[in-house]
Short mmCIF file of C-alpha atoms in Angstrom, two decimals:
data_model
loop_
_atom_site.label_atom_id
_atom_site.label_comp_id
_atom_site.label_asym_id
_atom_site.label_seq_id
_atom_site.Cartn_x
_atom_site.Cartn_y
_atom_site.Cartn_z
CA MET A 1 88.41 219.76 207.73
CA ARG A 2 86.34 216.95 207.35
CA ALA A 3 82.98 216.08 205.62
CA GLY A 4 82.50 212.60 205.17
CA LYS A 5 85.75 210.89 204.61
CA SER A 6 87.70 214.41 204.50
CA ILE A 7 86.77 217.62 202.01
CA PHE A 8 90.55 216.63 201.12
CA HIS A 9 89.18 213.77 198.80
CA VAL A 10 87.46 216.04 196.63
CA GLY A 11 90.98 217.26 195.57
CA ILE A 12 90.58 220.78 197.75
CA ASN A 13 93.95 221.95 198.04
CA LEU A 14 94.36 223.24 201.97
CA PHE A 15 97.62 225.12 201.78
CA LEU A 16 96.05 228.43 200.70
CA PHE A 17 93.45 227.64 203.24
CA PHE A 18 96.04 227.24 206.18
CA VAL A 19 98.16 230.00 204.97
CA ILE A 20 94.95 232.12 205.18
CA ALA A 21 93.49 231.25 208.37
CA SER A 22 96.92 231.53 210.11
CA CYS A 23 97.17 235.43 209.21
CA GLN A 24 94.03 235.85 211.70
CA ARG A 25 94.86 238.11 214.50
CA ALA A 26 93.33 238.62 218.20
CA PRO A 27 92.67 241.17 219.63
CA GLN A 28 95.17 243.95 220.67
CA THR A 29 95.12 245.05 224.35
CA THR A 30 95.00 248.00 226.50
CA THR A 31 97.11 249.40 228.75
CA GLU A 32 95.01 250.35 231.70
CA ASN A 33 94.46 247.98 234.22
CA PRO A 34 91.43 246.79 236.01
CA CYS A 35 92.72 244.20 238.12
CA LYS A 36 93.17 246.45 241.38
CA GLY A 37 92.32 244.85 244.95
CA ASP A 38 91.96 241.81 242.80
CA VAL A 39 94.56 239.10 245.03
CA PRO A 40 95.98 236.27 243.53
CA LEU A 41 94.60 232.64 245.63
CA PHE A 42 97.67 229.76 245.17
CA THR A 43 97.24 226.48 245.93
CA SER A 44 99.94 223.63 245.80
CA SER A 45 101.76 223.27 242.14
CA PRO A 46 100.02 220.35 240.00
CA SER A 47 103.05 218.83 238.81
CA GLY A 48 104.27 220.02 235.11
CA MET A 49 102.33 223.02 235.24
CA VAL A 50 102.99 226.84 236.43
CA TRP A 51 100.88 229.65 238.32
CA ILE A 52 99.66 232.30 235.44
CA PRO A 53 98.63 235.23 238.01
CA GLN A 54 95.86 237.17 237.81
CA GLY A 55 96.54 240.44 235.95
CA PRO A 56 94.76 242.61 232.89
CA LEU A 57 93.77 241.88 229.28
CA HIS A 58 91.90 244.31 226.89
CA ASP A 59 89.64 246.06 229.42
CA SER A 60 88.72 243.41 231.65
CA CYS A 61 90.61 241.24 234.46
CA MET A 62 91.68 237.84 234.32
CA HIS A 63 91.59 235.51 236.96
CA GLY A 64 94.80 233.51 237.83
CA PHE A 65 95.12 229.79 236.52
CA TRP A 66 97.26 226.61 236.07
CA MET A 67 98.66 225.74 233.07
CA ASP A 68 100.99 223.23 231.68
CA GLU A 69 104.37 224.62 231.29
CA THR A 70 104.67 222.55 227.93
CA PRO A 71 102.57 221.31 225.27
CA VAL A 72 101.07 217.39 226.06
CA THR A 73 103.96 215.36 224.95
CA VAL A 74 103.88 212.15 222.94
CA GLY A 75 104.82 210.14 226.03
CA ALA A 76 101.84 211.69 228.08
CA PHE A 77 99.66 211.02 225.41
CA GLU A 78 100.86 207.36 225.67
CA LYS A 79 100.15 206.75 228.85
CA PHE A 80 96.24 208.23 228.32
CA VAL A 81 95.90 206.05 225.58
CA ASN A 82 97.05 203.11 227.38
CA GLN A 83 95.02 203.53 230.57
CA THR A 84 91.67 204.11 228.12
CA ALA A 85 92.32 202.29 225.29
CA TYR A 86 91.47 205.44 223.34
CA LEU A 87 91.01 206.15 220.13
CA THR A 88 91.91 209.43 218.41
CA GLU A 89 89.98 210.52 215.52
CA ALA A 90 92.64 210.09 213.13
CA GLU A 91 93.01 206.44 213.62
CA LYS A 92 88.97 205.85 213.49
CA PHE A 93 88.97 207.58 209.81
CA GLY A 94 92.54 206.08 208.76
CA ASP A 95 94.18 209.13 207.72
CA ALA A 96 95.54 212.72 208.66
CA ALA A 97 96.95 215.71 207.11
CA VAL A 98 100.37 216.04 206.49
CA PHE A 99 102.28 218.94 204.40
CA ASP A 100 104.41 217.50 201.68
CA PHE A 101 107.81 219.74 201.29
CA ALA A 102 108.26 218.06 197.99
CA ARG A 103 104.98 218.84 196.20
CA LYS A 104 104.20 221.92 198.66
CA GLU A 105 100.67 220.88 199.01
CA TRP A 106 98.60 219.38 202.13
CA TYR A 107 97.27 215.82 201.30
CA LEU A 108 95.62 212.83 203.36
CA GLN A 109 98.28 210.54 204.59
CA GLU A 110 96.62 206.70 205.40
CA GLY A 111 97.98 205.25 208.59
CA ALA A 112 99.22 208.97 210.22
CA ASN A 113 98.26 209.65 213.39
CA TRP A 114 99.67 210.65 216.85
CA ARG A 115 102.15 207.69 216.67
CA PHE A 116 103.24 208.36 213.05
CA PRO A 117 102.69 211.94 212.10
CA GLN A 118 103.68 211.59 208.65
CA GLY A 119 102.62 208.04 208.34
CA PRO A 120 103.92 204.40 209.34
CA ASP A 121 106.59 204.38 206.85
CA GLN A 122 107.68 207.07 208.49
CA LYS A 123 109.94 207.91 212.07
CA PRO A 124 107.33 207.23 215.47
CA ALA A 125 107.24 210.44 217.11
CA PRO A 126 109.43 210.98 219.68
CA ALA A 127 108.43 210.95 223.34
CA ASP A 128 109.43 214.14 224.40
CA HIS A 129 107.72 216.50 221.27
CA PRO A 130 104.38 217.61 221.37
CA VAL A 131 101.58 215.12 220.56
CA THR A 132 100.37 215.86 217.11
CA GLN A 133 97.51 214.75 214.63
CA ILE A 134 95.03 215.42 217.73
CA SER A 135 91.84 216.81 216.53
CA TRP A 136 90.18 219.08 219.80
CA HIS A 137 87.98 216.19 220.04
CA ASP A 138 91.16 214.11 221.48
CA ALA A 139 92.52 217.24 223.35
CA HIS A 140 89.19 217.63 225.12
CA ALA A 141 89.27 213.88 226.31
CA TYR A 142 92.60 214.02 227.53
CA ALA A 143 91.67 216.92 229.33
CA ALA A 144 88.78 215.46 230.92
CA TRP A 145 90.77 212.39 231.80
CA ALA A 146 93.71 214.71 233.11
CA GLY A 147 91.21 216.26 235.35
CA LYS A 148 92.29 219.54 233.35
CA ARG A 149 90.62 221.40 230.13
CA LEU A 150 91.24 223.19 227.34
CA PRO A 151 92.39 227.10 227.81
CA THR A 152 90.49 229.92 226.45
CA SER A 153 91.39 231.80 223.77
CA ARG A 154 91.87 234.58 226.56
CA GLU A 155 93.99 232.52 228.90
CA TRP A 156 96.35 231.66 226.09
CA ASP A 157 96.69 235.22 225.15
CA HIS A 158 96.84 236.40 228.85
CA ALA A 159 99.81 233.75 229.50
CA ALA A 160 101.40 234.55 226.25
CA ARG A 161 101.49 237.94 227.43
CA ASN A 162 102.92 237.07 230.72
CA ALA A 163 99.98 238.22 232.39
CA GLN A 164 101.09 241.61 232.23
CA ASN A 165 98.38 242.80 228.61
CA SER A 166 102.23 243.33 227.13
CA MET A 167 102.16 244.87 223.35
CA ALA A 168 105.66 243.12 222.57
CA THR A 169 104.99 240.66 219.76
CA TYR A 170 106.17 237.46 221.02
CA PRO A 171 105.76 236.57 224.90
CA TRP A 172 109.73 236.96 224.73
CA GLY A 173 109.48 240.61 223.41
CA GLU A 174 110.89 241.59 220.20
CA GLY A 175 113.79 240.27 217.84
CA LEU A 176 114.09 236.30 216.63
CA LYS A 177 117.09 235.46 218.24
CA ASN A 178 118.90 235.54 221.90
CA GLY A 179 122.47 235.82 220.60
CA GLU A 180 123.07 233.10 218.00
CA LYS A 181 120.38 230.72 219.48
CA TRP A 182 116.90 230.92 218.03
CA ARG A 183 113.82 231.43 220.62
CA ALA A 184 111.16 229.31 218.82
CA ASN A 185 110.64 226.68 216.25
CA PHE A 186 109.65 228.70 213.16
CA TRP A 187 110.02 228.45 209.38
CA GLN A 188 113.10 230.13 208.75
CA GLY A 189 113.32 230.37 204.94
CA GLU A 190 110.33 231.42 202.75
CA PHE A 191 107.29 229.13 203.10
CA PRO A 192 106.26 226.74 201.41
CA PHE A 193 109.47 227.10 198.80
CA PHE A 194 112.51 226.85 201.54
CA ASN A 195 113.16 225.85 204.98
CA THR A 196 117.07 226.51 205.90
CA GLY A 197 116.16 224.61 209.08
CA ALA A 198 118.41 227.35 210.64
CA ASP A 199 116.74 226.23 214.34
CA GLY A 200 117.73 222.79 214.04
CA PHE A 201 114.10 221.21 213.65
CA MET A 202 112.43 220.86 209.84
CA THR A 203 109.22 219.50 211.79
CA THR A 204 108.32 219.43 215.42
CA SER A 205 111.16 219.94 218.94
CA PRO A 206 111.68 218.48 221.98
CA VAL A 207 108.98 221.01 224.22
CA LYS A 208 112.19 222.25 226.13
CA HIS A 209 114.51 222.50 223.63
CA PHE A 210 113.78 226.49 223.53
CA GLY A 211 114.16 229.06 226.14
CA LYS A 212 110.77 229.46 228.60
CA SER A 213 108.82 233.11 228.87
CA SER A 214 109.57 235.02 232.08
CA LEU A 215 106.34 232.84 233.25
CA GLY A 216 108.36 229.41 232.84
CA LEU A 217 106.00 228.56 229.70
CA TYR A 218 107.98 226.52 226.72
CA ASP A 219 106.81 226.59 223.43
CA ILE A 220 104.05 229.19 223.75
CA ALA A 221 105.25 230.20 220.80
CA GLY A 222 105.92 227.87 217.42
CA ASN A 223 106.79 224.42 217.27
CA VAL A 224 103.19 223.33 217.18
CA TRP A 225 99.61 224.89 216.91
CA GLU A 226 97.66 224.50 220.32
CA TRP A 227 93.62 223.94 220.43
CA VAL A 228 92.14 226.38 222.51
CA SER A 229 88.33 225.58 223.67
CA ASP A 230 87.05 228.74 221.80
CA PRO A 231 84.67 228.03 218.62
CA SER A 232 85.88 230.77 215.70
CA ASP A 233 83.38 233.27 213.36
CA ILE A 234 84.03 230.43 210.98
CA GLU A 235 81.15 227.96 210.80
CA ARG A 236 80.17 224.82 208.21
CA SER A 237 77.14 223.62 207.53
CA ASN A 238 77.71 219.91 208.31
CA THR A 239 80.56 220.36 211.13
CA GLY A 240 79.62 223.58 213.04
CA PRO A 241 81.79 226.37 214.18
CA GLU A 242 85.45 225.57 213.90
CA LYS A 243 87.88 225.80 216.70
CA LEU A 244 90.64 227.97 217.36
CA ALA A 245 94.34 227.32 217.61
CA ARG A 246 97.29 229.59 218.66
CA GLY A 247 100.70 229.93 218.73
CA GLY A 248 101.82 229.17 215.22
CA SER A 249 103.44 226.41 214.30
CA PHE A 250 106.81 224.92 212.91
CA LEU A 251 105.75 225.60 209.45
CA CYS A 252 105.07 229.28 209.97
CA ASP A 253 107.25 231.84 208.47
CA LEU A 254 108.11 235.57 209.04
CA ASP A 255 106.12 236.78 205.84
CA ILE A 256 103.04 234.41 205.04
CA CYS A 257 101.84 232.95 208.23
CA HIS A 258 103.78 234.94 211.29
CA GLY A 259 101.17 232.67 213.46
CA PHE A 260 103.79 232.43 216.36
CA GLN A 261 103.29 236.28 217.37
CA ILE A 262 100.94 236.83 220.58
CA ASN A 263 98.29 238.03 218.58
CA GLY A 264 98.25 234.87 215.31
CA GLN A 265 95.35 232.50 215.57
CA THR A 266 94.35 230.02 213.06
CA SER A 267 90.97 227.35 212.79
CA SER A 268 89.52 224.36 211.52
CA THR A 269 86.67 222.16 212.57
CA ALA A 270 87.18 220.09 215.84
CA GLU A 271 87.72 216.25 213.92
CA THR A 272 90.70 217.37 211.83
CA ALA A 273 94.32 216.12 213.06
CA LEU A 274 96.92 217.67 211.17
CA PHE A 275 100.89 217.41 212.10
CA HIS A 276 101.47 221.09 213.06
CA THR A 277 98.76 221.03 215.79
CA GLY A 278 99.15 219.66 219.45
CA PHE A 279 97.53 221.46 222.42
CA ARG A 280 98.45 222.36 226.42
CA CYS A 281 95.75 222.23 228.86
CA VAL A 282 95.03 224.46 231.98
CA LYS A 283 93.38 223.86 235.86
CA ASP A 284 91.51 226.80 237.73
CA ARG A 285 92.91 227.85 240.71
CA GLY A 286 90.41 225.95 242.94
CA ASP A 287 90.92 222.64 241.68
#
C-alpha cells in the first residue's frame, strides 16, 4: 500500500480497503480424489514443523510438505535479526500501519515496527506472539535465512483443509466455540464499532493459546493474516501485483470480514507492513 512514502500520506483511509479486500474468497473444493496411488514420502521432522500429507485439493493432487506449526513468533524473528542485522521495511520507512480503535480508521504510526507493532509508546510485542509489521519482502527474507519458503496459497488452503479437501467452514469444522472456549482469536462484536474481547484478546494472542487443527497447526485461522507467495489479481501501476495473505486476524468479525474462514483471503503490496499480518513457512518434503 505504499507509493513513495505511502498512500496513507495523501489522506486515503484504508479502513474500507481492508474490509473489502478481506472479503475475497478462495476457490471452493470438489469431492473427487485425484491422488490415488500417490504415496507420501516422510523424512525426519524439522523442529517446530508438522507434516502436511498429500491429498486432493479442488481438481488436482497436492504433494506433501512440512509447515510451521505456528506463525513465526517475535522471538524467532528476533533471532533472525540478531544473526543477520536485517532491517525490516517498516524500520526503513520509519512507520507502519496501525488501526486506531478509538478513531476507527487506519493510519501510519511513526516508529511502529515488529518490536513495537503499535508504536514506540506502546508495549513491545511479546516473544511468544506472532511477529507482525512484517512486509512480504521481510517474510521472504526470513524464510530464505531459515532454509524454508513461503507457502503457496494452494498449499496453505490444503493445510487448512487438513489435507482432506474438506468443505468445512473452518479448519476445525463448524461453530466458533468448543464448549465455553473460543476456537480462534478474532473480533467478537461489530467491527469497527465495538469488540467485546470475549476470546480474551484485543490484538494478538500467544501462538499456542487456542487449539490446534487435526494436523497439528495452531492459528491457521485467526490471530494474524499470513503472507503466502502468490500474487493477487490486484495490480498497482507503481508497485506491481499485490501479494495474497490467508487466515484472517484479530480484526476479522463475522459480518464484515470473516477472513478466518478457510476460503478467506486478502492482499496488499509487497512492501506494506501491518499490525495484524504475519507469516509462517514451509519446506518441501525432500529438503
